[in-house]
Amino acid sequence: MFSSSSAMAGKRAESWSRLLLLWLYRCARGLLVLSSSLDRDKLQLKAPKQGSRNRFLHILWRCIVVMIYAGVWPMLTSAVIGKRLESYADVFALAQSMSVSILAVISFVIQARSENQFREVLNRYLALYQRICLTTRLRHLFPTKFVVFFLLKLFFTLCGCFHEVIPLFETQHFDDISQKVATGFGIYMWLGTLCVLDACFLGFLVSGILYEHMATNIIAILKRMEPIESQDERYRMTKYRRMRLLCDFADELDECAAIYSELYQVTNSFRRSLQWQILFYIYLNFINICLMLYQYILHFLNDDEVLLVSIVMAFVKFANLVMLNMCADYTVRQSEVPKKLPLDIVCSDLDERWDKSVETFLGQLQTQRLEIKVLGFFHLNNEFILLILSAIISYLFILIQFGFTGGFEASEDIKTRFD
């Protein structure tokens, strides 16, 4: 009864996971993040034909979107920094907003140029999914936690999206047709950027789940090998039978080693293809936290109504950073599970075949040690969360000190320069 209910839960989780991933793929197609079509029979993404009209239109459309977005970034940030610069704090907030907009354009352009590479990485993920299903003899690889984390990340993304996009629907942004078009393009590109940033999180989550299944499969192999060493008369085998089983298990371990090698390469390829987007993901959320704190302190010092929404949104942005780093840390930890297993002490006196397979596999794990490092600057792990938190606290103290020393007060010099 328990096995049946567990199988049903696994089937439901797999169905929901596939539905959510298919929905994300369709959103990416609609936002022109991907121009590839999905072959459901082969479970692979197909590239558009070379020289095709659709490919040219995709490139032209992306160029138009980027150029218009670059011209409307003040409209996207006016809800945070206001329409007029009056203090040095406003100038600093403007510089932060400008850097986010510039990086958004760079991220969009890099993603468009590296689409072929990104499609190859996705196809390797899809092929690995099928290969692991065959090796582990599992029909459902995506657990319930994948659905939970996907929906949780989607919730945080929608919260941030509504907070940033809703101010754009104010009436002054629709005075004429040019402003309507500019606002539409700004929202369109921003949604495409958010789609790519969420893909960064999901890629590491999928890698971690695949690593976890492979580690579980190796543990199952060791469990199935226990009768070979059993001294119980009921389970004792002939030497020929034991050696034959040991060779079969060595073949399974070799296949696991090949999958681990491919999974390591795919995860690294994913990191390399999206490392600029990952950097932008971290920078965007960090700067948004800073701007939300700036907005809160500004209203507090001016004795205005305190915007609790700013604090809530700061927590939402911080939750985005926490989920990305925890997911990357989870992937690295799962990749190192086989190193902790007693692979080198099982049946070591029976046959050299198993020993050689174990030695090769352990040597491969030492060589292919997974590290999720972004542009050589920092590692994504749980320790990096504390580093971000300390930077936010330091920035908060600087804001408070800056506010009490008059940094938020209106300056005639600033008004004169920016009027």
Coordinates of C-alpha atoms in Angstrom, one line a residue:
M1 CA 0.0 0.0 0.0
F2 CA 2.8 2.4 0.9
S3 CA 4.8 1.5 -2.2
S4 CA 1.7 2.2 -4.4
S5 CA 1.0 5.6 -2.8
S6 CA 4.7 6.5 -3.1
A7 CA 4.6 5.6 -6.8
M8 CA 1.5 7.7 -7.3
A9 CA 3.1 10.7 -5.5
G10 CA 6.2 10.3 -7.7
K11 CA 4.1 10.1 -10.8
R12 CA 2.2 13.3 -9.8
A13 CA 5.4 15.1 -9.0
E14 CA 6.9 14.1 -12.4
S15 CA 3.7 15.2 -14.2
W16 CA 3.7 18.6 -12.5
S17 CA 7.5 19.0 -13.1
R18 CA 7.1 18.4 -16.8
L19 CA 4.1 20.7 -17.0
L20 CA 6.0 23.5 -15.3
L21 CA 9.1 23.1 -17.4
L22 CA 7.0 23.0 -20.6
W23 CA 5.3 26.2 -19.4
L24 CA 8.7 27.8 -18.8
Y25 CA 9.8 26.7 -22.3
R26 CA 6.7 28.3 -23.9
C27 CA 7.3 31.5 -22.0
A28 CA 10.9 31.6 -23.2
R29 CA 9.7 31.1 -26.8
G30 CA 7.1 33.8 -26.4
L31 CA 9.7 36.2 -25.0
L32 CA 12.2 35.2 -27.7
V33 CA 14.7 34.0 -25.1
L34 CA 14.7 30.7 -27.2
S35 CA 14.0 30.4 -30.9
S36 CA 14.4 26.6 -30.9
S37 CA 11.5 24.2 -31.3
L38 CA 11.0 21.1 -29.2
D39 CA 10.9 17.7 -30.8
R40 CA 8.8 15.7 -28.3
D41 CA 9.5 12.4 -29.8
K42 CA 13.3 12.6 -29.5
L43 CA 13.0 15.0 -26.5
Q44 CA 15.5 17.4 -28.1
L45 CA 15.5 21.1 -29.1
K46 CA 15.9 21.7 -32.8
A47 CA 17.8 24.7 -34.1
P48 CA 16.1 27.0 -36.6
K49 CA 17.2 26.5 -40.2
Q50 CA 20.3 28.4 -41.2
G51 CA 19.5 31.5 -43.2
S52 CA 15.8 31.1 -42.4
R53 CA 13.6 34.2 -42.4
N54 CA 12.4 33.5 -38.8
R55 CA 16.0 33.5 -37.6
F56 CA 16.6 36.9 -39.2
L57 CA 13.4 38.3 -37.7
H58 CA 14.4 37.0 -34.2
I59 CA 17.7 38.9 -34.4
L60 CA 16.1 42.1 -35.8
W61 CA 13.4 42.0 -33.1
R62 CA 16.0 41.6 -30.3
C63 CA 18.0 44.5 -31.6
I64 CA 14.9 46.7 -31.6
V65 CA 14.0 45.7 -28.1
V66 CA 17.5 46.4 -26.8
M67 CA 17.7 49.8 -28.4
I68 CA 14.3 50.9 -27.1
Y69 CA 14.9 49.5 -23.6
A70 CA 18.2 51.5 -23.5
G71 CA 16.2 54.6 -24.0
V72 CA 13.4 54.0 -21.5
W73 CA 15.5 52.9 -18.4
P74 CA 14.7 56.3 -16.6
M75 CA 11.0 55.4 -16.7
L76 CA 11.7 52.0 -15.2
T77 CA 13.6 53.4 -12.2
S78 CA 11.5 56.6 -11.6
A79 CA 9.4 54.7 -9.1
V80 CA 12.4 54.2 -6.8
I81 CA 14.5 57.4 -7.2
G82 CA 11.9 59.9 -8.3
K83 CA 11.7 62.1 -11.3
R84 CA 14.0 64.8 -10.0
L85 CA 17.4 64.6 -8.4
E86 CA 17.7 66.7 -5.3
S87 CA 20.3 65.2 -3.1
Y88 CA 23.6 63.3 -3.3
A89 CA 21.7 60.1 -2.2
D90 CA 19.5 60.5 -5.2
V91 CA 22.6 60.7 -7.5
F92 CA 24.0 57.5 -5.9
A93 CA 20.7 55.7 -6.3
L94 CA 20.5 56.8 -9.9
A95 CA 24.0 55.4 -10.5
Q96 CA 22.9 52.1 -9.0
S97 CA 19.8 52.0 -11.3
M98 CA 21.9 52.9 -14.4
S99 CA 24.3 50.1 -13.7
V100 CA 21.4 47.6 -13.4
S101 CA 19.9 48.8 -16.7
I102 CA 23.3 48.6 -18.5
L103 CA 23.9 45.1 -17.2
A104 CA 20.4 44.1 -18.3
V105 CA 21.2 45.1 -21.8
I106 CA 24.6 43.3 -21.7
S107 CA 22.9 40.2 -20.3
F108 CA 20.2 40.3 -23.0
V109 CA 22.8 40.7 -25.8
I110 CA 25.1 37.9 -24.5
Q111 CA 22.2 35.5 -24.1
A112 CA 21.1 36.2 -27.7
R113 CA 24.6 35.6 -29.0
S114 CA 25.1 32.4 -27.0
E115 CA 21.7 30.8 -27.8
N116 CA 23.2 28.0 -29.8
Q117 CA 25.6 27.1 -27.0
F118 CA 22.7 27.3 -24.5
R119 CA 20.6 25.0 -26.7
E120 CA 23.3 22.4 -26.8
V121 CA 23.6 22.4 -23.0
L122 CA 19.8 22.0 -22.7
N123 CA 19.9 19.1 -25.2
R124 CA 22.7 17.4 -23.2
Y125 CA 20.5 17.8 -20.0
L126 CA 17.6 16.1 -21.8
A127 CA 19.8 13.3 -23.1
L128 CA 21.2 12.8 -19.6
Y129 CA 17.7 12.7 -18.1
Q130 CA 16.9 9.7 -20.4
R131 CA 20.2 8.0 -19.8
I132 CA 19.8 8.2 -16.0
C133 CA 16.3 6.9 -16.3
L134 CA 17.7 3.8 -18.0
T135 CA 20.6 3.3 -15.6
T136 CA 18.6 3.8 -12.4
R137 CA 15.5 2.0 -13.8
L138 CA 13.4 4.8 -12.6
R139 CA 10.5 6.3 -14.5
H140 CA 10.2 9.5 -12.5
L141 CA 13.3 11.5 -11.6
F142 CA 11.8 14.8 -10.5
P143 CA 10.8 14.6 -6.8
T144 CA 8.2 16.7 -5.1
K145 CA 10.8 19.2 -3.8
F146 CA 11.5 20.2 -7.4
V147 CA 7.9 21.3 -7.8
V148 CA 8.0 23.1 -4.4
F149 CA 11.2 25.0 -5.1
F150 CA 10.1 25.8 -8.7
L151 CA 6.8 27.3 -7.4
L152 CA 8.6 29.1 -4.5
K153 CA 11.0 30.7 -6.9
L154 CA 8.2 31.6 -9.2
F155 CA 6.4 33.2 -6.3
F156 CA 9.4 35.4 -5.5
T157 CA 9.9 36.3 -9.1
L158 CA 6.2 37.3 -9.5
C159 CA 6.4 39.4 -6.3
G160 CA 9.4 41.3 -7.7
C161 CA 7.9 41.6 -11.1
F162 CA 4.6 43.1 -9.9
H163 CA 6.5 45.5 -7.7
E164 CA 8.7 46.7 -10.6
V165 CA 6.2 46.6 -13.4
I166 CA 2.9 47.9 -11.9
P167 CA 4.3 51.5 -11.5
L168 CA 4.8 51.5 -15.3
F169 CA 1.1 51.4 -15.8
E170 CA 0.6 54.9 -14.4
T171 CA -1.3 57.3 -16.7
Q172 CA 1.7 59.6 -17.4
H173 CA 3.4 56.7 -19.2
F174 CA 0.6 56.5 -21.8
D175 CA 0.3 60.1 -22.8
D176 CA 1.2 59.4 -26.4
I177 CA 1.9 56.4 -28.7
S178 CA 5.6 56.6 -28.4
Q179 CA 5.5 56.3 -24.6
K180 CA 3.1 53.4 -24.9
V181 CA 5.4 51.5 -27.2
A182 CA 8.5 52.3 -25.0
T183 CA 6.7 51.1 -21.9
G184 CA 5.6 47.9 -23.7
F185 CA 9.1 47.2 -24.9
G186 CA 10.6 47.9 -21.5
I187 CA 8.3 45.4 -19.8
Y188 CA 8.8 42.9 -22.6
M189 CA 12.6 42.8 -22.3
W190 CA 12.4 42.9 -18.5
L191 CA 10.2 39.8 -18.5
G192 CA 12.6 38.0 -20.9
T193 CA 15.5 38.9 -18.5
L194 CA 13.7 37.5 -15.5
C195 CA 13.0 34.3 -17.5
V196 CA 16.8 33.8 -18.2
L197 CA 17.6 34.6 -14.5
D198 CA 15.2 32.0 -13.3
A199 CA 16.8 29.5 -15.7
C200 CA 20.1 30.0 -13.8
F201 CA 18.4 28.7 -10.6
L202 CA 16.6 25.8 -12.3
G203 CA 19.7 24.6 -14.0
F204 CA 21.6 24.1 -10.8
L205 CA 18.5 22.5 -9.2
V206 CA 18.2 20.0 -12.0
S207 CA 21.9 19.1 -11.8
G208 CA 21.6 18.6 -8.0
I209 CA 18.6 16.3 -8.4
L210 CA 20.4 14.2 -11.1
Y211 CA 23.5 14.0 -8.9
E212 CA 21.3 12.8 -6.0
H213 CA 19.7 10.1 -8.1
M214 CA 23.1 8.8 -9.2
A215 CA 24.4 8.8 -5.7
T216 CA 21.3 6.8 -4.6
N217 CA 21.9 4.4 -7.4
I218 CA 25.5 3.7 -6.3
I219 CA 24.3 3.2 -2.7
A220 CA 21.7 0.7 -4.1
I221 CA 24.6 -1.1 -6.0
L222 CA 26.5 -1.5 -2.8
K223 CA 23.4 -2.8 -1.1
R224 CA 22.9 -5.4 -3.8
M225 CA 26.5 -6.5 -3.4
E226 CA 26.1 -7.5 0.3
P227 CA 25.1 -11.1 -0.5
I228 CA 28.5 -11.6 -2.3
E229 CA 30.3 -11.2 1.0
S230 CA 27.7 -12.9 3.1
Q231 CA 28.8 -15.8 5.3
D232 CA 25.3 -17.1 5.8
E233 CA 24.8 -20.6 4.4
R234 CA 21.5 -19.6 2.8
Y235 CA 23.1 -16.9 0.7
R236 CA 26.6 -18.4 0.1
M237 CA 27.5 -18.5 -3.6
T238 CA 30.1 -20.3 -5.6
K239 CA 33.3 -18.4 -6.5
Y240 CA 32.3 -18.3 -10.2
R241 CA 28.9 -16.9 -9.4
R242 CA 30.4 -14.2 -7.1
M243 CA 33.0 -13.2 -9.7
R244 CA 30.3 -13.0 -12.4
L245 CA 28.1 -10.8 -10.3
L246 CA 31.1 -8.7 -9.3
C247 CA 31.9 -8.1 -13.0
D248 CA 28.3 -7.1 -13.6
F249 CA 28.4 -4.6 -10.7
A250 CA 31.8 -3.3 -12.1
D251 CA 30.1 -2.6 -15.4
E252 CA 27.3 -0.7 -13.6
L253 CA 29.9 1.3 -11.8
D254 CA 31.6 2.1 -15.1
E255 CA 28.4 3.4 -16.5
C256 CA 27.8 5.5 -13.4
A257 CA 31.3 6.9 -13.8
A258 CA 30.5 7.8 -17.4
I259 CA 27.3 9.6 -16.4
Y260 CA 29.1 11.4 -13.6
S261 CA 31.7 12.7 -16.0
E262 CA 29.0 13.8 -18.5
L263 CA 27.0 15.5 -15.7
Y264 CA 30.1 17.3 -14.5
Q265 CA 30.8 18.6 -18.0
V266 CA 27.2 19.6 -18.6
T267 CA 26.9 21.5 -15.3
N268 CA 30.2 23.3 -16.0
S269 CA 29.0 24.1 -19.6
F270 CA 25.7 25.5 -18.1
R271 CA 27.7 27.6 -15.7
R272 CA 30.0 28.9 -18.4
S273 CA 27.1 29.7 -20.8
L274 CA 25.2 31.7 -18.2
Q275 CA 27.9 33.0 -15.9
W276 CA 27.3 36.6 -17.0
Q277 CA 23.6 36.1 -16.3
I278 CA 24.4 34.6 -12.9
L279 CA 26.6 37.6 -12.1
F280 CA 23.7 39.9 -13.2
Y281 CA 21.3 37.8 -11.1
I282 CA 23.4 38.4 -8.0
Y283 CA 24.1 42.1 -8.8
L284 CA 20.4 42.8 -9.6
N285 CA 19.0 41.4 -6.4
F286 CA 21.8 43.0 -4.3
I287 CA 21.3 46.5 -5.9
N288 CA 17.5 46.1 -5.5
I289 CA 17.9 45.4 -1.8
C290 CA 20.1 48.5 -1.5
L291 CA 17.5 50.6 -3.4
M292 CA 14.7 49.3 -1.2
L293 CA 16.7 50.2 2.0
Y294 CA 17.4 53.6 0.5
Q295 CA 13.7 54.2 -0.1
Y296 CA 12.8 53.1 3.4
I297 CA 15.5 55.2 5.1
L298 CA 14.5 58.2 2.9
H299 CA 10.9 58.1 4.0
F300 CA 11.8 57.4 7.6
L301 CA 14.1 60.5 7.8
N302 CA 11.5 62.7 6.1
D303 CA 8.8 61.6 8.5
D304 CA 6.7 60.3 5.6
E305 CA 4.6 57.2 5.8
V306 CA 7.0 54.4 6.2
L307 CA 6.9 52.0 3.2
L308 CA 6.8 48.5 4.7
V309 CA 6.6 47.3 1.1
S310 CA 10.2 48.3 0.6
I311 CA 11.3 46.1 3.5
V312 CA 9.2 43.2 2.3
M313 CA 10.7 43.5 -1.2
A314 CA 14.2 43.6 0.3
F315 CA 13.5 40.3 1.9
V316 CA 12.1 38.9 -1.3
K317 CA 15.3 39.9 -3.2
F318 CA 17.4 38.4 -0.5
A319 CA 15.4 35.2 -0.7
N320 CA 16.2 35.1 -4.4
L321 CA 19.9 35.2 -3.5
V322 CA 19.6 32.6 -0.8
M323 CA 17.8 30.2 -3.1
L324 CA 20.4 30.5 -5.8
N325 CA 23.3 29.9 -3.5
M326 CA 21.7 27.1 -1.6
C327 CA 20.8 25.4 -4.8
A328 CA 24.4 25.6 -6.1
D329 CA 25.7 24.4 -2.7
Y330 CA 23.2 21.5 -2.8
T331 CA 24.5 20.5 -6.3
V332 CA 28.2 20.5 -5.2
R333 CA 27.4 18.5 -2.0
Q334 CA 25.5 15.9 -4.0
S335 CA 28.4 15.6 -6.5
E336 CA 30.7 14.6 -3.6
V337 CA 28.5 11.9 -2.0
P338 CA 30.3 9.0 -3.8
K339 CA 33.6 10.0 -2.1
K340 CA 32.1 9.2 1.3
L341 CA 30.9 5.7 0.3
P342 CA 33.0 2.5 1.1
L343 CA 33.6 1.7 -2.6
D344 CA 37.3 0.7 -2.2
I345 CA 36.7 -1.9 0.6
V346 CA 34.0 -4.0 -1.0
C347 CA 35.2 -7.4 -2.4
S348 CA 38.7 -6.1 -2.6
D349 CA 40.2 -9.6 -2.3
L350 CA 37.9 -11.3 -4.8
D351 CA 38.7 -9.9 -8.2
E352 CA 40.7 -7.0 -9.7
R353 CA 37.9 -5.9 -12.0
W354 CA 35.9 -4.1 -9.3
D355 CA 39.1 -2.6 -7.8
K356 CA 40.1 -1.1 -11.1
S357 CA 36.6 0.3 -11.7
V358 CA 36.6 1.8 -8.2
E359 CA 40.1 3.2 -8.6
T360 CA 39.2 4.8 -12.0
F361 CA 35.9 6.3 -10.6
L362 CA 37.5 7.7 -7.5
G363 CA 40.4 9.2 -9.5
Q364 CA 37.8 10.7 -11.9
L365 CA 36.0 12.3 -8.9
Q366 CA 39.2 13.8 -7.6
T367 CA 40.0 15.2 -11.1
Q368 CA 36.5 16.4 -11.9
R369 CA 35.8 18.2 -8.6
L370 CA 32.7 20.4 -9.1
E371 CA 33.1 24.1 -8.2
I372 CA 30.4 26.6 -9.2
K373 CA 32.5 29.7 -9.6
V374 CA 31.3 32.8 -11.5
L375 CA 33.8 34.5 -13.8
G376 CA 36.6 33.5 -11.4
F377 CA 35.3 36.0 -8.7
F378 CA 33.5 34.0 -6.2
H379 CA 32.0 30.6 -5.4
L380 CA 28.3 30.1 -5.1
N381 CA 27.7 28.3 -1.8
N382 CA 26.2 28.8 1.6
E383 CA 29.2 30.8 2.8
F384 CA 28.6 33.4 0.1
I385 CA 25.1 34.1 1.6
L386 CA 26.8 35.3 4.8
L387 CA 29.1 37.5 2.7
I388 CA 26.1 39.1 1.0
L389 CA 24.3 39.6 4.3
S390 CA 27.3 41.3 5.8
A391 CA 27.6 43.6 2.7
I392 CA 23.9 44.5 3.1
I393 CA 24.2 45.3 6.8
S394 CA 27.3 47.5 6.1
Y395 CA 25.4 49.3 3.4
L396 CA 22.5 49.9 5.8
F397 CA 24.8 51.4 8.4
I398 CA 26.3 53.7 5.7
L399 CA 22.9 54.8 4.6
I400 CA 21.9 55.6 8.2
Q401 CA 25.2 57.6 8.8
F402 CA 24.8 59.3 5.4
G403 CA 21.2 60.3 6.3
F404 CA 22.1 61.8 9.7
T405 CA 24.9 63.8 8.2
G406 CA 22.6 65.5 5.7
G407 CA 23.2 63.3 2.6
F408 CA 19.5 63.0 2.0
E409 CA 18.8 66.7 2.2
A410 CA 18.1 68.7 -0.9
S411 CA 21.2 70.3 -2.4
E412 CA 21.1 73.4 -4.6
D413 CA 24.3 72.2 -6.4
I414 CA 22.6 68.9 -7.4
K415 CA 19.4 70.7 -8.5
T416 CA 21.4 73.1 -10.7
R417 CA 23.5 70.4 -12.3
F418 CA 20.6 68.0 -13.2
D419 CA 17.8 70.5 -13.9

